[in-house]
Amino acid sequence: MIRMRKWRAKMFIGRDKELDALDRLYKSDKFEFVVIYGRRRVGKTALINHFIDDKKAIYFMGVESNEKQNLENFSKSIIEFSSGIQAETSFSSYQAALEYVFKLAEKERVILAIDEYPYVARASKSLASTLQMLIDKHKDNSKLMLILCGSSMSYMEDQVLAYKAPLYGRRTAQMKLMPFDFAECCTYLNGLSDEDKAYIYGIVGGTPQYLLQMSDKLSVGDNIKNTYLNPMSFLYEEPLNLLKQEVREPAIYNAIITAIATGYSRMSEISTKVGESTTVCSGYLKNLIDLGIVKKETPYGEKSSKKSIYSIEDNMFYFWYRFIPDNASVIARGAVDLVYKRIEAQLNDYMGKVFEEICTQYLWKLLLEGEMPIEFAALGRWWGNDPRKKQQTEIDIMGEQDSESAIFAECKWRNEKVDLDVLETLVDRSGLFHYTKVQYFLFSKTGFTKGCVEKARKMGNVTLVRYEDIVSLKR
């Protein structure tokens, strides 16, 4: 328990912006209606509970049940707040319950937080319209701060935020809670070496509930063994459990994610691997993108869908599907060390994509802090044909400020120093474009050779960034 409290206290280091926004709304002392949504495990409930901890607040979490049970639970939350005692009595309707809450908030600030709102609203089809009517009736003379929170992002976007939804136009703020970035994750992991922080971010990503499963007192290997390779752990079947909660036909989704994680990135490849038509796969992929599990990319600056590729956006899903299904039988037999030995041999290769993500976040941070010579508007990968060499090529990161100015970056997560050839290759590939002002970035896990450093100095438009520089900037 002591360990868990320590982790929970740390959790809000990365939520300062959201807490500040909620505090400003709270201090307005007028009616406020905040919509908070985001994928499961991202920390919505923890954020709300932390925010309301020292305030007069009614907290109610909906359950996946019928209208009667949710109304009874809602009634208990209200009565316990107003009288300080638990009672078995129940309001006759949501309208009566909500009218009572608005009455409580006539002269003093009261927060009403309804968590997992989609469960409640699906069971009571008239709830949204009732809320709309009561908000319109009381908003000008109310001190209520209403928070609706949900994990079903499609429901929250379509039934709460969308133009045709009954509650459209009533909200005063909305927050889509995202996983933590690498900088925020590092605040959890003070006991680990800088290098191990990157590995942990690579294997669980920035979802708080997954970070909670990691210990900064253990090595990366022991963390993997205790979680992904332990059939009794929370993470062992988490992707499958999450899919069952979020989608119908999880088997097809599972097959699509497996295909992408094992190198099938184009629509035609995924379709062939899964054994479904591209039309069918397209619909499933859209849902996976909406869930934040998969992302669709086109080469930077291009819009052609023919070149689009799909990759796993969530690091926990990426790691799990890359290593666990193929080793499930061995894990079930308890041969943990054998499986970890297989994973360890591929870990640096696996981290290549993760390191690109970390470097991209670093470049954005430089831009936001005014330290970027090229003020790009977006960043992305580029791949395509090199007509000079008649072969396919790619660039890890690029971004442009305008038609004349751009940055190009290459990222290397390997145990030897980056040599001159990597810089020369990047410069050569940038020649496929026609920018007159170019800034190059080389990112390296372990540093750069003397030849590379000297060449960069002579060129004058090259920035060499070691991984330790990234971590030090994020402190």
Coordinates of C-alpha atoms in Angstrom, one line a residue, residues 59-411:
Y59 CA -18.9 12.1 -7.1
F60 CA -20.8 9.4 -8.9
M61 CA -19.5 6.7 -11.1
G62 CA -21.9 5.1 -13.5
V63 CA -21.9 1.3 -13.9
E64 CA -22.8 -0.8 -16.9
S65 CA -26.3 -1.7 -15.6
N66 CA -29.9 -0.6 -15.9
E67 CA -31.4 2.8 -15.2
K68 CA -32.8 1.8 -11.8
Q69 CA -29.5 0.8 -10.3
N70 CA -27.6 3.8 -11.6
L71 CA -30.4 6.1 -10.3
E72 CA -30.2 4.4 -6.9
N73 CA -26.4 4.8 -6.8
F74 CA -26.7 8.4 -7.9
S75 CA -29.3 9.1 -5.2
K76 CA -27.0 7.7 -2.5
S77 CA -24.1 9.9 -3.6
I78 CA -26.3 13.0 -3.4
I79 CA -27.9 12.1 0.0
E80 CA -24.6 11.2 1.5
F81 CA -23.2 14.5 0.4
S82 CA -26.1 16.6 1.7
S83 CA -26.7 14.8 5.0
G84 CA -23.5 13.1 5.7
I85 CA -25.2 9.7 6.2
Q86 CA -25.8 6.7 3.9
A87 CA -29.5 6.2 3.1
E88 CA -31.5 3.7 1.1
T89 CA -34.0 6.3 -0.2
S90 CA -33.9 7.2 -3.8
F91 CA -35.0 10.0 -6.0
S92 CA -37.9 9.2 -8.3
S93 CA -36.1 10.3 -11.4
Y94 CA -32.9 11.8 -12.7
Q95 CA -34.8 15.1 -13.1
A96 CA -35.7 15.1 -9.5
A97 CA -32.2 14.2 -8.4
L98 CA -30.6 16.9 -10.6
E99 CA -33.1 19.6 -9.6
Y100 CA -32.0 18.8 -6.0
V101 CA -28.3 19.2 -6.9
F102 CA -29.0 22.5 -8.6
K103 CA -30.9 23.7 -5.5
L104 CA -27.8 22.8 -3.4
A105 CA -25.7 24.9 -5.6
E106 CA -27.8 28.1 -5.6
K107 CA -25.7 29.9 -3.0
E108 CA -22.5 28.0 -2.8
R109 CA -20.0 26.3 -5.1
V110 CA -20.8 22.6 -5.5
I111 CA -19.2 20.2 -7.9
L112 CA -21.1 17.3 -9.5
A113 CA -18.8 14.8 -11.2
I114 CA -20.5 12.0 -13.1
D115 CA -17.8 9.5 -14.1
E116 CA -18.4 6.9 -16.9
Y117 CA -21.3 9.1 -18.1
P118 CA -21.9 6.9 -21.2
Y119 CA -23.0 3.9 -19.0
V120 CA -25.6 6.1 -17.3
A121 CA -26.8 7.8 -20.4
R122 CA -27.1 4.6 -22.5
A123 CA -29.3 3.2 -19.7
S124 CA -31.4 6.3 -19.5
K125 CA -32.2 7.6 -23.0
S126 CA -33.7 10.8 -21.7
L127 CA -30.9 11.8 -19.4
A128 CA -29.1 14.1 -22.0
S129 CA -32.3 16.0 -22.8
T130 CA -33.1 16.3 -19.1
L131 CA -29.6 17.7 -18.4
Q132 CA -30.0 20.1 -21.4
M133 CA -33.3 21.4 -20.0
L134 CA -32.1 21.9 -16.5
I135 CA -28.8 23.6 -17.6
D136 CA -30.8 26.0 -19.7
K137 CA -33.2 26.6 -16.7
H138 CA -30.6 27.1 -14.0
K139 CA -27.3 28.1 -15.6
D140 CA -27.7 31.9 -15.1
N141 CA -28.3 31.6 -11.4
S142 CA -26.3 28.5 -10.4
K143 CA -22.9 28.0 -8.8
L144 CA -22.8 24.3 -9.9
M145 CA -19.7 23.0 -11.6
L146 CA -20.8 20.0 -13.6
I147 CA -18.2 17.5 -14.8
L148 CA -19.2 14.7 -17.2
C149 CA -16.4 12.1 -17.8
G150 CA -16.2 9.1 -20.1
S151 CA -13.9 6.5 -21.5
S152 CA -16.0 5.8 -24.6
M153 CA -14.4 8.4 -26.8
S154 CA -16.8 7.8 -29.7
Y155 CA -19.8 8.2 -27.4
M156 CA -18.4 11.4 -25.8
E157 CA -17.6 12.9 -29.1
D158 CA -20.8 11.9 -30.9
Q159 CA -23.4 12.2 -28.0
V160 CA -22.0 15.0 -25.9
L161 CA -19.7 17.2 -28.0
A162 CA -21.1 16.8 -31.4
Y163 CA -23.3 19.5 -33.0
K164 CA -26.4 17.3 -33.1
A165 CA -26.0 16.2 -29.5
P166 CA -28.6 17.5 -26.9
L167 CA -25.8 19.0 -24.8
Y168 CA -24.0 20.7 -27.6
G169 CA -23.3 24.4 -26.8
R170 CA -23.8 24.0 -23.1
R171 CA -20.3 23.0 -22.1
T172 CA -17.9 25.7 -21.0
A173 CA -14.7 23.6 -21.4
Q174 CA -13.6 20.2 -22.6
M175 CA -10.5 18.1 -22.0
K176 CA -9.3 15.2 -24.0
L177 CA -6.8 13.5 -21.6
M178 CA -3.8 12.1 -23.5
P179 CA -1.1 9.7 -22.3
F180 CA 2.0 11.3 -20.8
D181 CA 4.9 12.2 -23.0
F182 CA 8.4 11.0 -22.3
A183 CA 9.3 14.0 -20.1
E184 CA 6.3 13.3 -17.8
C185 CA 7.0 9.6 -17.6
C186 CA 10.5 10.3 -16.4
T187 CA 9.1 11.9 -13.3
Y188 CA 7.8 8.4 -12.3
L189 CA 11.1 6.7 -12.7
N190 CA 13.7 8.6 -10.6
G191 CA 15.2 5.4 -9.4
L192 CA 16.2 4.2 -12.9
S193 CA 19.1 5.2 -15.0
D194 CA 18.4 7.6 -17.9
E195 CA 18.8 4.8 -20.4
D196 CA 16.3 2.6 -18.5
K197 CA 13.8 5.4 -18.5
A198 CA 13.7 5.2 -22.3
Y199 CA 13.2 1.4 -22.2
I200 CA 10.3 1.6 -19.7
Y201 CA 8.7 4.3 -21.8
G202 CA 9.2 2.1 -24.8
I203 CA 7.5 -0.9 -23.2
V204 CA 4.5 0.7 -21.6
G205 CA 4.2 4.2 -23.1
G206 CA 2.6 7.1 -21.2
T207 CA -0.6 5.6 -19.9
P208 CA -0.6 6.2 -16.1
Q209 CA -2.2 2.8 -15.2
Y210 CA 0.5 1.0 -17.2
L211 CA 3.3 3.1 -15.6
L212 CA 1.9 2.1 -12.2
Q213 CA 2.8 -1.5 -13.0
M214 CA 6.5 -0.6 -13.4
S215 CA 8.9 -0.3 -10.5
D216 CA 11.7 2.2 -10.5
K217 CA 13.5 -0.1 -8.0
L218 CA 13.8 -3.0 -10.5
S219 CA 15.8 -3.4 -13.7
V220 CA 14.1 -3.2 -17.1
G221 CA 14.5 -7.0 -17.4
D222 CA 12.8 -7.7 -14.1
N223 CA 10.0 -5.2 -14.9
I224 CA 9.3 -7.1 -18.1
K225 CA 9.4 -10.5 -16.3
N226 CA 7.1 -9.3 -13.5
T227 CA 4.5 -8.0 -15.9
Y228 CA 4.4 -9.1 -19.5
L229 CA 5.9 -12.5 -18.8
N230 CA 3.8 -13.2 -15.7
P231 CA 0.4 -14.8 -16.4
M232 CA -1.0 -13.4 -13.1
S233 CA 0.0 -9.8 -13.8
F234 CA -2.3 -6.9 -14.8
L235 CA -0.5 -6.3 -18.1
Y236 CA -0.3 -10.0 -19.3
E237 CA -3.7 -9.9 -21.0
E238 CA -4.4 -6.2 -20.9
P239 CA -4.6 -5.6 -24.7
L240 CA -7.0 -8.4 -25.1
N241 CA -9.2 -7.3 -22.2
L242 CA -9.2 -3.8 -23.4
L243 CA -10.3 -4.8 -26.9
K244 CA -13.2 -6.8 -25.4
Q245 CA -14.3 -3.7 -23.5
E246 CA -14.1 -1.4 -26.4
V247 CA -15.1 -3.3 -29.6
R248 CA -17.3 -5.9 -31.0
E249 CA -15.5 -8.8 -32.8
P250 CA -12.2 -8.4 -30.9
A251 CA -10.8 -11.4 -32.8
I252 CA -10.6 -9.4 -36.1
Y253 CA -9.1 -6.4 -34.3
N254 CA -6.6 -8.7 -32.7
A255 CA -5.6 -10.1 -36.0
I256 CA -5.2 -6.6 -37.5
I257 CA -3.0 -5.3 -34.7
T258 CA -0.9 -8.5 -34.8
A259 CA -0.3 -8.0 -38.5
I260 CA 0.8 -4.4 -38.1
A261 CA 3.0 -5.2 -35.1
T262 CA 4.8 -7.9 -37.1
G263 CA 5.6 -5.7 -40.1
Y264 CA 2.6 -5.6 -42.3
S265 CA 2.1 -1.8 -42.6
R266 CA 0.2 -1.2 -45.9
M267 CA -3.5 -1.7 -46.3
S268 CA -3.1 -4.4 -49.0
E269 CA -0.6 -6.3 -46.8
I270 CA -2.8 -6.1 -43.7
S271 CA -5.8 -7.3 -45.7
T272 CA -3.9 -10.3 -47.1
K273 CA -2.5 -11.2 -43.8
V274 CA -5.9 -11.0 -42.0
G275 CA -7.9 -12.6 -44.8
E276 CA -10.4 -9.8 -45.0
S277 CA -11.1 -7.3 -47.8
T278 CA -9.5 -3.9 -47.7
T279 CA -13.0 -2.4 -47.3
V280 CA -13.6 -4.4 -44.1
C281 CA -10.1 -3.7 -42.8
S282 CA -10.6 0.0 -43.4
G283 CA -13.5 0.2 -41.0
Y284 CA -11.7 -1.7 -38.3
L285 CA -8.6 0.4 -38.7
K286 CA -10.6 3.6 -38.3
N287 CA -11.9 2.4 -35.0
L288 CA -8.4 1.4 -33.8
I289 CA -7.2 4.9 -34.8
D290 CA -10.1 6.5 -32.9
L291 CA -9.0 4.4 -29.8
G292 CA -5.4 5.7 -30.0
I293 CA -4.0 2.2 -30.6
V294 CA -3.1 2.6 -34.3
K295 CA -2.0 5.6 -36.3
K296 CA -2.1 6.2 -40.1
E297 CA 0.8 8.0 -41.7
T298 CA 1.5 9.4 -45.1
P299 CA 5.0 10.7 -46.2
Y300 CA 5.5 14.2 -44.8
G301 CA 4.0 16.8 -47.0
E302 CA 2.1 14.3 -49.2
K303 CA -1.6 13.5 -49.1
S304 CA -1.7 10.4 -51.3
S305 CA -3.5 7.6 -49.5
K306 CA -1.7 5.1 -51.8
K307 CA 1.5 5.6 -49.8
S308 CA -0.2 5.4 -46.4
I309 CA 1.1 3.0 -43.8
Y310 CA -0.2 1.9 -40.4
S311 CA 1.7 1.5 -37.2
I312 CA 1.0 0.9 -33.5
E313 CA 0.8 4.2 -31.7
D314 CA 0.4 2.9 -28.2
N315 CA 3.8 1.5 -26.9
M316 CA 2.1 -1.0 -24.5
F317 CA 0.2 -2.5 -27.5
Y318 CA 3.3 -2.3 -29.7
F319 CA 5.5 -4.2 -27.1
W320 CA 2.8 -6.8 -26.3
Y321 CA 1.9 -7.7 -29.9
R322 CA 5.6 -7.7 -30.9
F323 CA 6.7 -10.2 -28.3
I324 CA 4.0 -11.9 -26.3
P325 CA 1.7 -13.9 -28.7
D326 CA 4.6 -15.7 -30.3
N327 CA 6.0 -16.7 -26.9
A328 CA 2.6 -17.4 -25.1
S329 CA 3.2 -21.2 -24.9
V330 CA 6.7 -20.8 -23.5
I331 CA 5.5 -18.2 -21.0
A332 CA 2.6 -20.5 -19.9
R333 CA 5.3 -23.2 -19.2
G334 CA 7.1 -20.8 -16.9
A335 CA 10.3 -20.4 -19.0
V336 CA 10.5 -16.7 -18.2
D337 CA 14.2 -16.3 -18.6
L338 CA 14.2 -18.0 -22.0
V339 CA 11.5 -15.6 -23.3
Y340 CA 13.3 -12.6 -21.9
K341 CA 16.5 -13.7 -23.5
R342 CA 14.7 -13.6 -26.9
I343 CA 13.2 -10.2 -26.2
E344 CA 16.5 -8.8 -25.0
A345 CA 18.2 -9.7 -28.2
Q346 CA 15.6 -7.6 -30.2
L347 CA 15.2 -4.7 -27.7
N348 CA 17.5 -2.2 -29.3
D349 CA 15.9 -2.8 -32.7
Y350 CA 12.5 -2.4 -31.1
M351 CA 13.6 0.9 -29.5
G352 CA 14.4 2.5 -32.9
K353 CA 10.8 3.6 -33.4
V354 CA 10.4 4.6 -29.8
F355 CA 13.5 6.7 -30.0
E356 CA 12.2 8.6 -33.0
E357 CA 9.1 9.4 -31.0
I358 CA 11.3 10.7 -28.1
C359 CA 13.3 12.8 -30.5
T360 CA 10.2 14.3 -32.1
Q361 CA 9.0 15.3 -28.7
Y362 CA 12.4 16.9 -28.0
L363 CA 12.2 19.0 -31.2
W364 CA 8.7 20.2 -30.3
K365 CA 10.0 21.2 -26.9
L366 CA 12.9 23.2 -28.5
L367 CA 10.4 25.0 -30.7
L368 CA 8.0 25.8 -27.8
E369 CA 11.0 27.2 -25.8
G370 CA 12.1 29.4 -28.7
E371 CA 15.3 27.5 -29.3
M372 CA 14.6 26.2 -32.8
P373 CA 16.3 27.9 -35.8
I374 CA 13.6 26.6 -38.1
E375 CA 10.1 27.3 -36.8
F376 CA 8.3 24.2 -38.3
A377 CA 4.6 23.8 -38.3
A378 CA 4.5 20.0 -38.3
L379 CA 6.9 17.1 -38.0
G380 CA 6.7 13.6 -39.7
R381 CA 8.5 10.8 -41.4
W382 CA 9.1 10.8 -45.1
W383 CA 9.6 7.8 -47.4
G384 CA 9.5 7.4 -51.1
N385 CA 11.6 6.9 -54.3
D386 CA 15.0 8.4 -54.9
P387 CA 15.0 8.9 -58.7
R388 CA 18.8 9.5 -58.6
K389 CA 19.5 6.1 -57.3
K390 CA 16.3 4.4 -58.4
Q391 CA 15.6 3.0 -55.0
Q392 CA 13.3 3.5 -52.0
T393 CA 14.6 5.7 -49.2
E394 CA 13.4 7.4 -46.0
I395 CA 14.0 10.2 -43.6
D396 CA 13.2 9.7 -39.9
I397 CA 11.9 13.2 -39.1
M398 CA 11.4 16.3 -41.2
G399 CA 9.4 19.5 -41.0
E400 CA 9.2 22.8 -42.9
Q401 CA 8.7 26.4 -41.9
D402 CA 7.9 27.5 -45.4
S403 CA 8.8 26.6 -49.0
E404 CA 12.4 27.6 -48.4
S405 CA 13.2 26.4 -44.8
A406 CA 13.1 22.9 -43.3
I407 CA 14.7 20.6 -40.8
F408 CA 15.9 17.0 -41.4
A409 CA 16.7 14.5 -38.6
E410 CA 18.1 11.0 -38.2
C411 CA 17.7 9.0 -35.0

